[in-house]
Amino acid sequence: IHFMKICLVRNDKMGDMILTLPVVQGLKQANQDCKIDIVCSKKNQKICKNYKSINKIFLLQNKFYQVLKIISKLRNEDYDYIFTFSPGIFSILISIFSKSKIKSLLIFKSRYRNNYMSKFFDRILGKIFFTHCLIIDRQLRYSKKIPIHQTEIMMELVTKSGLNYNNTAEIKNEFGFNKIELSSKKLCLIHLSSKWINKYFSEENFINLLDNLKNLKINIVMTTDGTSKNVFYEIFKKYEIITNEEFENLKSINNILILDQLNFDNWTSIINSSTYVITPECGCTHIASLSETKLCVIYDSDNVPGMIAEEYAPWKKKYTKLFSNNQNLEKELISFID
């Protein structure tokens, strides 16, 4: 029996991988005998490991000898289709040297510069070595109100390559994220990305927001990433810090807590257990999109926020969209909880 074998190359960030999963699920549902492998990065490997519909996972790290190893492994798989969804020369090379019968490449031209030379080398390689090459001019499409959402564009390349997919496929049920009961009140999770702090919103504003939120009938936890301590100096002095090890033994949440550097399983479980999640646009956005939580995402007003929101919106999830330069940001966030 010949099973159709498909490989998707997505070696970038966690959110990018989550937005790729509807493509995985859509392909699986429309081609039930197919096997789908993923080439991933260290950043998004944990997402792949938690997703039931993925057959094999290949970890690609940006070192030349590791790229050669991946190429060797992929050549042994004899794929029917390989899709390169991530930018970068290594992603392109492993697809070129695979033995896949049909090779498809997705290229995004710069969202910041209207430059004829944008991704010029990638485009040349795409025309020479790939069966199908889809070049996306985000500026042009956005101005004409043509979809630029990552998931929709990946599906566009799948269609161009001649494969069927189910564009209504649900991905939430494919994850086994835990749910924990630590709070007798509704739980609000705020992700402490450094993106909070900018010329429009200071740490003082953030502390004021917390003071107002704690008057509501909720408990509040703040999760951290590698950027948090760079900007939240007072927050880390003011509130109790719970380490990952301490979180394992946490029985209840009654005060405002900082949950510092939780591992992936603990982080996803507390997101999945929250009634509300408030976060700047980042990986937390997309983890929260896989849960039933009520989600609010804040977009950076100085980084083409409308375009970023169109491109990276949580897939098929209702959410509240706010911008960092909103003069009523604090009031809007309190209203979001109410």
Tab-separated table of N, CA and C in Angstrom, residues 109-261:
chain	number	residue	atom	x	y	z
A	109	LYS	N	7.215	38.687	0.154
A	109	LYS	CA	8.000	39.904	-0.041
A	109	LYS	C	7.864	40.779	1.197
A	110	SER	N	8.801	41.678	1.402
A	110	SER	CA	8.854	42.491	2.615
A	110	SER	C	7.553	43.248	2.841
A	111	ARG	N	7.095	43.272	4.104
A	111	ARG	CA	5.916	44.069	4.432
A	111	ARG	C	6.293	45.525	4.703
A	112	TYR	N	7.610	45.805	4.763
A	112	TYR	CA	8.066	47.143	5.128
A	112	TYR	C	8.581	47.950	3.935
A	113	ARG	N	9.164	47.277	2.956
A	113	ARG	CA	9.748	47.992	1.821
A	113	ARG	C	9.077	47.540	0.529
A	114	ASN	N	8.746	48.492	-0.299
A	114	ASN	CA	8.226	48.165	-1.617
A	114	ASN	C	9.436	48.059	-2.549
A	115	ASN	N	10.085	46.906	-2.476
A	115	ASN	CA	11.401	46.768	-3.081
A	115	ASN	C	11.382	45.638	-4.111
A	116	TYR	N	11.705	45.978	-5.352
A	116	TYR	CA	11.732	44.967	-6.419
A	116	TYR	C	12.688	43.839	-6.089
A	117	MET	N	13.755	44.170	-5.349
A	117	MET	CA	14.781	43.176	-5.050
A	117	MET	C	14.427	42.289	-3.852
A	118	SER	N	13.307	42.561	-3.168
A	118	SER	CA	12.943	41.791	-1.976
A	118	SER	C	12.854	40.301	-2.290
A	119	LYS	N	13.616	39.509	-1.559
A	119	LYS	CA	13.673	38.045	-1.708
A	119	LYS	C	14.051	37.639	-3.148
A	120	PHE	N	14.868	38.468	-3.792
A	120	PHE	CA	15.208	38.232	-5.201
A	120	PHE	C	15.888	36.870	-5.394
A	121	PHE	N	16.867	36.545	-4.527
A	121	PHE	CA	17.598	35.282	-4.646
A	121	PHE	C	16.661	34.090	-4.416
A	122	ASP	N	15.789	34.211	-3.405
A	122	ASP	CA	14.816	33.153	-3.133
A	122	ASP	C	13.908	32.925	-4.342
A	123	ARG	N	13.509	34.020	-4.972
A	123	ARG	CA	12.599	33.915	-6.126
A	123	ARG	C	13.275	33.211	-7.299
A	124	ILE	N	14.575	33.503	-7.488
A	124	ILE	CA	15.323	32.831	-8.559
A	124	ILE	C	15.374	31.326	-8.303
A	125	LEU	N	15.709	30.947	-7.054
A	125	LEU	CA	15.763	29.526	-6.695
A	125	LEU	C	14.394	28.874	-6.855
A	126	GLY	N	13.355	29.619	-6.485
A	126	GLY	CA	11.996	29.090	-6.602
A	126	GLY	C	11.632	28.758	-8.040
A	127	LYS	N	12.010	29.630	-8.952
A	127	LYS	CA	11.671	29.410	-10.369
A	127	LYS	C	12.481	28.267	-10.978
A	128	ILE	N	13.712	28.092	-10.504
A	128	ILE	CA	14.567	27.061	-11.101
A	128	ILE	C	14.267	25.676	-10.536
A	129	PHE	N	14.107	25.583	-9.198
A	129	PHE	CA	14.122	24.267	-8.553
A	129	PHE	C	12.755	23.779	-8.058
A	130	PHE	N	11.753	24.631	-8.031
A	130	PHE	CA	10.475	24.233	-7.432
A	130	PHE	C	9.389	24.068	-8.500
A	131	THR	N	8.543	23.074	-8.263
A	131	THR	CA	7.421	22.836	-9.170
A	131	THR	C	6.444	24.005	-9.109
A	132	HIS	N	6.185	24.479	-7.900
A	132	HIS	CA	5.265	25.596	-7.683
A	132	HIS	C	5.914	26.611	-6.758
A	133	CYS	N	5.772	27.873	-7.102
A	133	CYS	CA	6.330	28.945	-6.273
A	133	CYS	C	5.276	30.040	-6.154
A	134	LEU	N	4.851	30.321	-4.937
A	134	LEU	CA	3.837	31.354	-4.694
A	134	LEU	C	4.526	32.545	-4.026
A	135	ILE	N	4.541	33.684	-4.738
A	135	ILE	CA	5.188	34.897	-4.231
A	135	ILE	C	4.102	35.857	-3.761
A	136	ILE	N	4.169	36.232	-2.498
A	136	ILE	CA	3.139	37.071	-1.893
A	136	ILE	C	3.662	38.484	-1.675
A	137	ASP	N	3.045	39.448	-2.356
A	137	ASP	CA	3.339	40.861	-2.132
A	137	ASP	C	2.345	41.352	-1.084
A	138	ARG	N	2.767	41.343	0.180
A	138	ARG	CA	1.851	41.648	1.280
A	138	ARG	C	1.311	43.070	1.192
A	139	GLN	N	2.172	44.021	0.825
A	139	GLN	CA	1.717	45.410	0.738
A	139	GLN	C	0.597	45.554	-0.288
A	140	LEU	N	0.802	44.950	-1.455
A	140	LEU	CA	-0.191	45.060	-2.530
A	140	LEU	C	-1.494	44.376	-2.143
A	141	ARG	N	-1.394	43.156	-1.615
A	141	ARG	CA	-2.596	42.414	-1.246
A	141	ARG	C	-3.365	43.125	-0.139
A	142	TYR	N	-2.634	43.640	0.845
A	142	TYR	CA	-3.294	44.330	1.960
A	142	TYR	C	-4.028	45.573	1.470
A	143	SER	N	-3.394	46.312	0.554
A	143	SER	CA	-4.031	47.528	0.025
A	143	SER	C	-5.282	47.208	-0.789
A	144	LYS	N	-5.324	46.017	-1.383
A	144	LYS	CA	-6.481	45.605	-2.198
A	144	LYS	C	-7.465	44.723	-1.431
A	145	LYS	N	-7.212	44.593	-0.111
A	145	LYS	CA	-8.072	43.785	0.769
A	145	LYS	C	-8.140	42.319	0.333
A	146	ILE	N	-7.027	41.824	-0.196
A	146	ILE	CA	-6.891	40.390	-0.521
A	146	ILE	C	-6.254	39.726	0.703
A	147	PRO	N	-6.748	38.555	1.136
A	147	PRO	CA	-6.238	37.941	2.366
A	147	PRO	C	-4.713	37.770	2.386
A	148	ILE	N	-4.136	38.107	3.541
A	148	ILE	CA	-2.698	37.863	3.745
A	148	ILE	C	-2.479	36.986	4.973
A	149	HIS	N	-3.557	36.400	5.491
A	149	HIS	CA	-3.399	35.560	6.683
A	149	HIS	C	-2.508	34.369	6.356
A	150	GLN	N	-1.553	34.094	7.252
A	150	GLN	CA	-0.580	33.024	7.026
A	150	GLN	C	-1.252	31.703	6.660
A	151	THR	N	-2.274	31.320	7.402
A	151	THR	CA	-2.923	30.021	7.163
A	151	THR	C	-3.588	29.991	5.796
A	152	GLU	N	-4.285	31.053	5.449
A	152	GLU	CA	-4.966	31.093	4.146
A	152	GLU	C	-3.970	31.034	2.992
A	153	ILE	N	-2.835	31.686	3.156
A	153	ILE	CA	-1.849	31.700	2.073
A	153	ILE	C	-1.173	30.338	1.935
A	154	MET	N	-0.914	29.676	3.062
A	154	MET	CA	-0.382	28.314	2.980
A	154	MET	C	-1.381	27.397	2.261
A	155	MET	N	-2.650	27.563	2.566
A	155	MET	CA	-3.692	26.770	1.892
A	155	MET	C	-3.753	27.097	0.396
A	156	GLU	N	-3.462	28.362	0.070
A	156	GLU	CA	-3.426	28.782	-1.341
A	156	GLU	C	-2.328	28.021	-2.094
A	157	LEU	N	-1.170	27.859	-1.437
A	157	LEU	CA	-0.078	27.115	-2.068
A	157	LEU	C	-0.424	25.627	-2.190
A	158	VAL	N	-1.098	25.078	-1.190
A	158	VAL	CA	-1.541	23.682	-1.254
A	158	VAL	C	-2.459	23.480	-2.461
A	159	THR	N	-3.393	24.389	-2.661
A	159	THR	CA	-4.313	24.322	-3.813
A	159	THR	C	-3.542	24.414	-5.120
A	160	LYS	N	-2.600	25.350	-5.182
A	160	LYS	CA	-1.797	25.536	-6.400
A	160	LYS	C	-1.011	24.269	-6.730
A	161	SER	N	-0.675	23.498	-5.684
A	161	SER	CA	0.114	22.274	-5.870
A	161	SER	C	-0.752	21.072	-6.230
A	162	GLY	N	-2.067	21.262	-6.268
A	162	GLY	CA	-2.961	20.197	-6.729
A	162	GLY	C	-3.489	19.274	-5.658
A	163	LEU	N	-3.296	19.633	-4.383
A	163	LEU	CA	-3.790	18.787	-3.286
A	163	LEU	C	-5.110	19.314	-2.747
A	164	ASN	N	-5.955	18.406	-2.299
A	164	ASN	CA	-7.192	18.798	-1.637
A	164	ASN	C	-6.936	18.992	-0.144
A	165	TYR	N	-7.735	19.840	0.477
A	165	TYR	CA	-7.660	20.023	1.922
A	165	TYR	C	-9.034	20.448	2.427
A	166	ASN	N	-9.259	20.280	3.708
A	166	ASN	CA	-10.500	20.710	4.355
A	166	ASN	C	-10.222	22.010	5.092
A	167	ASN	N	-10.794	23.119	4.600
A	167	ASN	CA	-10.469	24.416	5.214
A	167	ASN	C	-11.303	24.718	6.461
A	168	THR	N	-12.140	23.770	6.883
A	168	THR	CA	-12.909	23.968	8.119
A	168	THR	C	-12.376	23.085	9.253
A	169	ALA	N	-11.231	22.457	9.029
A	169	ALA	CA	-10.680	21.519	10.019
A	169	ALA	C	-10.411	22.221	11.344
A	170	GLU	N	-10.833	21.595	12.438
A	170	GLU	CA	-10.580	22.097	13.790
A	170	GLU	C	-9.288	21.484	14.322
A	171	ILE	N	-8.508	22.284	15.029
A	171	ILE	CA	-7.242	21.749	15.547
A	171	ILE	C	-7.217	21.635	17.066
A	172	LYS	N	-8.156	22.284	17.769
A	172	LYS	CA	-8.103	22.320	19.231
A	172	LYS	C	-8.080	20.929	19.857
A	173	ASN	N	-8.901	20.038	19.334
A	173	ASN	CA	-9.042	18.718	19.952
A	173	ASN	C	-7.824	17.825	19.744
A	174	GLU	N	-6.882	18.269	18.929
A	174	GLU	CA	-5.682	17.473	18.675
A	174	GLU	C	-4.615	17.679	19.754
A	175	PHE	N	-4.853	18.628	20.650
A	175	PHE	CA	-3.894	18.914	21.712
A	175	PHE	C	-4.352	18.310	23.031
A	176	GLY	N	-3.389	17.934	23.846
A	176	GLY	CA	-3.709	17.382	25.155
A	176	GLY	C	-3.309	18.315	26.279
A	177	PHE	N	-3.579	19.617	26.143
A	177	PHE	CA	-3.196	20.560	27.189
A	177	PHE	C	-4.005	20.304	28.461
A	178	ASN	N	-3.332	20.368	29.604
A	178	ASN	CA	-3.998	20.136	30.888
A	178	ASN	C	-4.817	21.344	31.315
A	179	LYS	N	-5.754	21.088	32.212
A	179	LYS	CA	-6.517	22.157	32.853
A	179	LYS	C	-6.399	21.942	34.352
A	180	ILE	N	-6.098	23.001	35.098
A	180	ILE	CA	-5.913	22.862	36.541
A	180	ILE	C	-6.835	23.839	37.265
A	181	GLU	N	-7.282	23.441	38.442
A	181	GLU	CA	-8.178	24.277	39.250
A	181	GLU	C	-7.373	24.860	40.414
A	182	LEU	N	-6.961	26.106	40.265
A	182	LEU	CA	-6.165	26.749	41.315
A	182	LEU	C	-6.848	27.984	41.894
A	183	SER	N	-7.924	28.409	41.249
A	183	SER	CA	-8.547	29.671	41.646
A	183	SER	C	-10.051	29.489	41.824
A	184	SER	N	-10.571	29.978	42.961
A	184	SER	CA	-12.023	29.921	43.183
A	184	SER	C	-12.739	30.994	42.369
A	185	LYS	N	-11.998	32.065	42.015
A	185	LYS	CA	-12.547	33.122	41.157
A	185	LYS	C	-12.103	32.883	39.715
A	186	LYS	N	-12.675	33.662	38.806
A	186	LYS	CA	-12.198	33.613	37.424
A	186	LYS	C	-10.747	34.073	37.390
A	187	LEU	N	-9.963	33.423	36.542
A	187	LEU	CA	-8.529	33.694	36.481
A	187	LEU	C	-8.201	34.514	35.237
A	188	CYS	N	-7.458	35.604	35.442
A	188	CYS	CA	-6.984	36.438	34.329
A	188	CYS	C	-5.476	36.284	34.224
A	189	LEU	N	-5.011	35.863	33.056
A	189	LEU	CA	-3.577	35.714	32.803
A	189	LEU	C	-3.103	36.867	31.924
A	190	ILE	N	-2.051	37.533	32.369
A	190	ILE	CA	-1.430	38.610	31.584
A	190	ILE	C	-0.006	38.178	31.272
A	191	HIS	N	0.338	38.187	29.996
A	191	HIS	CA	1.679	37.751	29.606
A	191	HIS	C	2.626	38.947	29.599
A	192	LEU	N	3.723	38.839	30.372
A	192	LEU	CA	4.647	39.953	30.573
A	192	LEU	C	5.702	40.049	29.472
A	193	SER	N	5.274	40.158	28.254
A	193	SER	CA	6.234	40.419	27.176
A	193	SER	C	6.722	41.860	27.275
A	194	SER	N	7.969	42.097	26.871
A	194	SER	CA	8.511	43.465	26.875
A	194	SER	C	7.746	44.378	25.922
A	195	LYS	N	6.938	43.791	25.041
A	195	LYS	CA	6.170	44.600	24.076
A	195	LYS	C	5.137	45.495	24.755
A	196	TRP	N	4.839	45.229	26.027
A	196	TRP	CA	3.913	46.096	26.761
A	196	TRP	C	4.457	47.519	26.880
A	197	ILE	N	5.762	47.606	27.091
A	197	ILE	CA	6.358	48.892	27.485
A	197	ILE	C	6.901	49.610	26.254
A	198	ASN	N	6.381	50.817	26.018
A	198	ASN	CA	6.741	51.600	24.835
A	198	ASN	C	6.464	53.069	25.118
A	199	LYS	N	6.519	53.895	24.095
A	199	LYS	CA	6.327	55.335	24.320
A	199	LYS	C	4.886	55.683	24.678
A	200	TYR	N	3.966	54.740	24.519
A	200	TYR	CA	2.564	54.996	24.837
A	200	TYR	C	2.161	54.449	26.203
A	201	PHE	N	2.884	53.442	26.691
A	201	PHE	CA	2.451	52.715	27.888
A	201	PHE	C	3.692	52.362	28.714
A	202	SER	N	3.726	52.871	29.953
A	202	SER	CA	4.895	52.696	30.815
A	202	SER	C	4.643	51.592	31.846
A	203	GLU	N	5.690	51.246	32.584
A	203	GLU	CA	5.507	50.282	33.670
A	203	GLU	C	4.572	50.845	34.739
A	204	GLU	N	4.623	52.158	34.937
A	204	GLU	CA	3.708	52.794	35.888
A	204	GLU	C	2.255	52.613	35.445
A	205	ASN	N	2.002	52.783	34.151
A	205	ASN	CA	0.655	52.519	33.610
A	205	ASN	C	0.246	51.071	33.864
A	206	PHE	N	1.214	50.167	33.696
A	206	PHE	CA	0.932	48.740	33.865
A	206	PHE	C	0.561	48.439	35.321
A	207	ILE	N	1.296	49.020	36.267
A	207	ILE	CA	0.995	48.815	37.696
A	207	ILE	C	-0.378	49.378	38.032
A	208	ASN	N	-0.709	50.519	37.453
A	208	ASN	CA	-2.026	51.121	37.659
A	208	ASN	C	-3.129	50.210	37.113
A	209	LEU	N	-2.853	49.609	35.952
A	209	LEU	CA	-3.806	48.659	35.372
A	209	LEU	C	-4.051	47.493	36.326
A	210	LEU	N	-2.987	46.942	36.890
A	210	LEU	CA	-3.124	45.829	37.830
A	210	LEU	C	-3.922	46.237	39.066
A	211	ASP	N	-3.673	47.441	39.564
A	211	ASP	CA	-4.402	47.929	40.740
A	211	ASP	C	-5.900	48.013	40.457
A	212	ASN	N	-6.237	48.414	39.242
A	212	ASN	CA	-7.661	48.505	38.881
A	212	ASN	C	-8.276	47.132	38.618
A	213	LEU	N	-7.491	46.250	38.009
A	213	LEU	CA	-8.015	44.919	37.707
A	213	LEU	C	-8.277	44.114	38.979
A	214	LYS	N	-7.446	44.322	40.018
A	214	LYS	CA	-7.624	43.513	41.229
A	214	LYS	C	-8.880	43.907	42.000
A	215	ASN	N	-9.494	45.026	41.634
A	215	ASN	CA	-10.781	45.407	42.242
A	215	ASN	C	-11.943	44.627	41.650
A	216	LEU	N	-11.687	43.965	40.520
A	216	LEU	CA	-12.717	43.133	39.909
A	216	LEU	C	-12.717	41.769	40.590
A	217	LYS	N	-13.738	40.990	40.343
A	217	LYS	CA	-13.851	39.683	41.018
A	217	LYS	C	-13.059	38.620	40.258
A	218	ILE	N	-11.745	38.826	40.193
A	218	ILE	CA	-10.871	37.892	39.478
A	218	ILE	C	-9.580	37.702	40.264
A	219	ASN	N	-8.878	36.631	39.978
A	219	ASN	CA	-7.494	36.476	40.404
A	219	ASN	C	-6.592	36.675	39.193
A	220	ILE	N	-5.384	37.179	39.430
A	220	ILE	CA	-4.488	37.564	38.328
A	220	ILE	C	-3.163	36.823	38.444
A	221	VAL	N	-2.718	36.248	37.330
A	221	VAL	CA	-1.361	35.713	37.244
A	221	VAL	C	-0.667	36.352	36.052
A	222	MET	N	0.636	36.518	36.182
A	222	MET	CA	1.434	37.056	35.078
A	222	MET	C	2.482	36.018	34.697
A	223	THR	N	2.523	35.649	33.427
A	223	THR	CA	3.547	34.717	32.951
A	223	THR	C	4.660	35.512	32.263
A	224	THR	N	5.844	34.945	32.248
A	224	THR	CA	7.022	35.668	31.756
A	224	THR	C	7.647	34.963	30.558
A	225	ASP	N	8.517	35.715	29.880
A	225	ASP	CA	9.388	35.122	28.864
A	225	ASP	C	10.785	35.707	29.056
A	226	GLY	N	11.666	35.467	28.111
A	226	GLY	CA	13.049	35.925	28.247
A	226	GLY	C	13.217	37.430	28.236
A	227	THR	N	12.160	38.172	27.851
A	227	THR	CA	12.262	39.635	27.759
A	227	THR	C	11.715	40.351	28.990
A	228	SER	N	10.998	39.651	29.854
A	228	SER	CA	10.200	40.298	30.914
A	228	SER	C	11.036	41.143	31.869
A	229	LYS	N	12.150	40.567	32.341
A	229	LYS	CA	12.946	41.268	33.360
A	229	LYS	C	13.705	42.460	32.789
A	230	ASN	N	13.731	42.596	31.470
A	230	ASN	CA	14.411	43.737	30.841
A	230	ASN	C	13.631	45.041	31.020
A	231	VAL	N	12.317	44.939	31.267
A	231	VAL	CA	11.495	46.159	31.325
A	231	VAL	C	10.628	46.260	32.581
A	232	PHE	N	10.324	45.141	33.222
A	232	PHE	CA	9.415	45.160	34.378
A	232	PHE	C	10.203	45.134	35.690
A	233	TYR	N	10.957	46.188	35.943
A	233	TYR	CA	11.816	46.233	37.136
A	233	TYR	C	10.977	46.290	38.413
A	234	GLU	N	9.986	47.174	38.438
A	234	GLU	CA	9.170	47.365	39.648
A	234	GLU	C	8.208	46.200	39.870
A	235	ILE	N	7.704	45.657	38.794
A	235	ILE	CA	6.760	44.533	38.900
A	235	ILE	C	7.408	43.359	39.629
A	236	PHE	N	8.657	43.077	39.298
A	236	PHE	CA	9.342	41.949	39.919
A	236	PHE	C	9.680	42.215	41.395
A	237	LYS	N	9.719	43.485	41.794
A	237	LYS	CA	9.916	43.819	43.210
A	237	LYS	C	8.593	43.769	43.979
A	238	LYS	N	7.519	44.092	43.303
A	238	LYS	CA	6.223	44.353	43.956
A	238	LYS	C	5.409	43.085	44.219
A	239	TYR	N	5.518	42.093	43.328
A	239	TYR	CA	4.628	40.932	43.421
A	239	TYR	C	5.408	39.647	43.689
A	240	GLU	N	4.715	38.699	44.300
A	240	GLU	CA	5.326	37.405	44.631
A	240	GLU	C	5.686	36.649	43.357
A	241	ILE	N	6.872	36.073	43.356
A	241	ILE	CA	7.363	35.319	42.192
A	241	ILE	C	7.300	33.830	42.502
A	242	ILE	N	6.654	33.092	41.614
A	242	ILE	CA	6.558	31.635	41.744
A	242	ILE	C	7.402	31.017	40.631
A	243	THR	N	8.405	30.227	41.014
A	243	THR	CA	9.243	29.579	40.011
A	243	THR	C	8.518	28.366	39.425
A	244	ASN	N	9.087	27.803	38.395
A	244	ASN	CA	8.480	26.619	37.776
A	244	ASN	C	8.351	25.473	38.783
A	245	GLU	N	9.395	25.271	39.600
A	245	GLU	CA	9.366	24.191	40.589
A	245	GLU	C	8.290	24.450	41.639
A	246	GLU	N	8.153	25.700	42.066
A	246	GLU	CA	7.124	26.049	43.059
A	246	GLU	C	5.722	25.910	42.473
A	247	PHE	N	5.596	26.191	41.194
A	247	PHE	CA	4.287	26.074	40.540
A	247	PHE	C	3.773	24.636	40.592
A	248	GLU	N	4.698	23.689	40.502
A	248	GLU	CA	4.317	22.264	40.537
A	248	GLU	C	3.567	21.923	41.823
A	249	ASN	N	3.878	22.648	42.920
A	249	ASN	CA	3.258	22.367	44.222
A	249	ASN	C	2.225	23.418	44.631
A	250	LEU	N	1.895	24.316	43.709
A	250	LEU	CA	0.946	25.395	44.028
A	250	LEU	C	-0.463	24.819	44.211
A	251	LYS	N	-1.093	25.165	45.329
A	251	LYS	CA	-2.422	24.617	45.640
A	251	LYS	C	-3.548	25.583	45.274
A	252	SER	N	-3.268	26.885	45.405
A	252	SER	CA	-4.325	27.862	45.117
A	252	SER	C	-3.699	29.207	44.763
A	253	ILE	N	-4.491	30.016	44.069
A	253	ILE	CA	-4.073	31.371	43.694
A	253	ILE	C	-5.065	32.346	44.317
A	254	ASN	N	-4.556	33.201	45.212
A	254	ASN	CA	-5.426	34.179	45.872
A	254	ASN	C	-4.926	35.613	45.697
A	255	ASN	N	-3.631	35.763	45.404
A	255	ASN	CA	-3.042	37.085	45.216
A	255	ASN	C	-2.559	37.221	43.773
A	256	ILE	N	-2.071	38.414	43.448
A	256	ILE	CA	-1.431	38.589	42.144
A	256	ILE	C	-0.067	37.911	42.197
A	257	LEU	N	0.168	36.992	41.256
A	257	LEU	CA	1.402	36.221	41.238
A	257	LEU	C	2.133	36.393	39.910
A	258	ILE	N	3.462	36.358	39.959
A	258	ILE	CA	4.280	36.229	38.755
A	258	ILE	C	4.699	34.764	38.649
A	259	LEU	N	4.306	34.117	37.588
A	259	LEU	CA	4.704	32.728	37.327
A	259	LEU	C	5.900	32.802	36.391
A	260	ASP	N	7.088	32.655	36.946
A	260	ASP	CA	8.310	33.004	36.225
A	260	ASP	C	8.917	31.809	35.494
A	261	GLN	N	9.073	31.988	34.181
A	261	GLN	CA	9.758	31.005	33.326
A	261	GLN	C	9.190	29.589	33.495
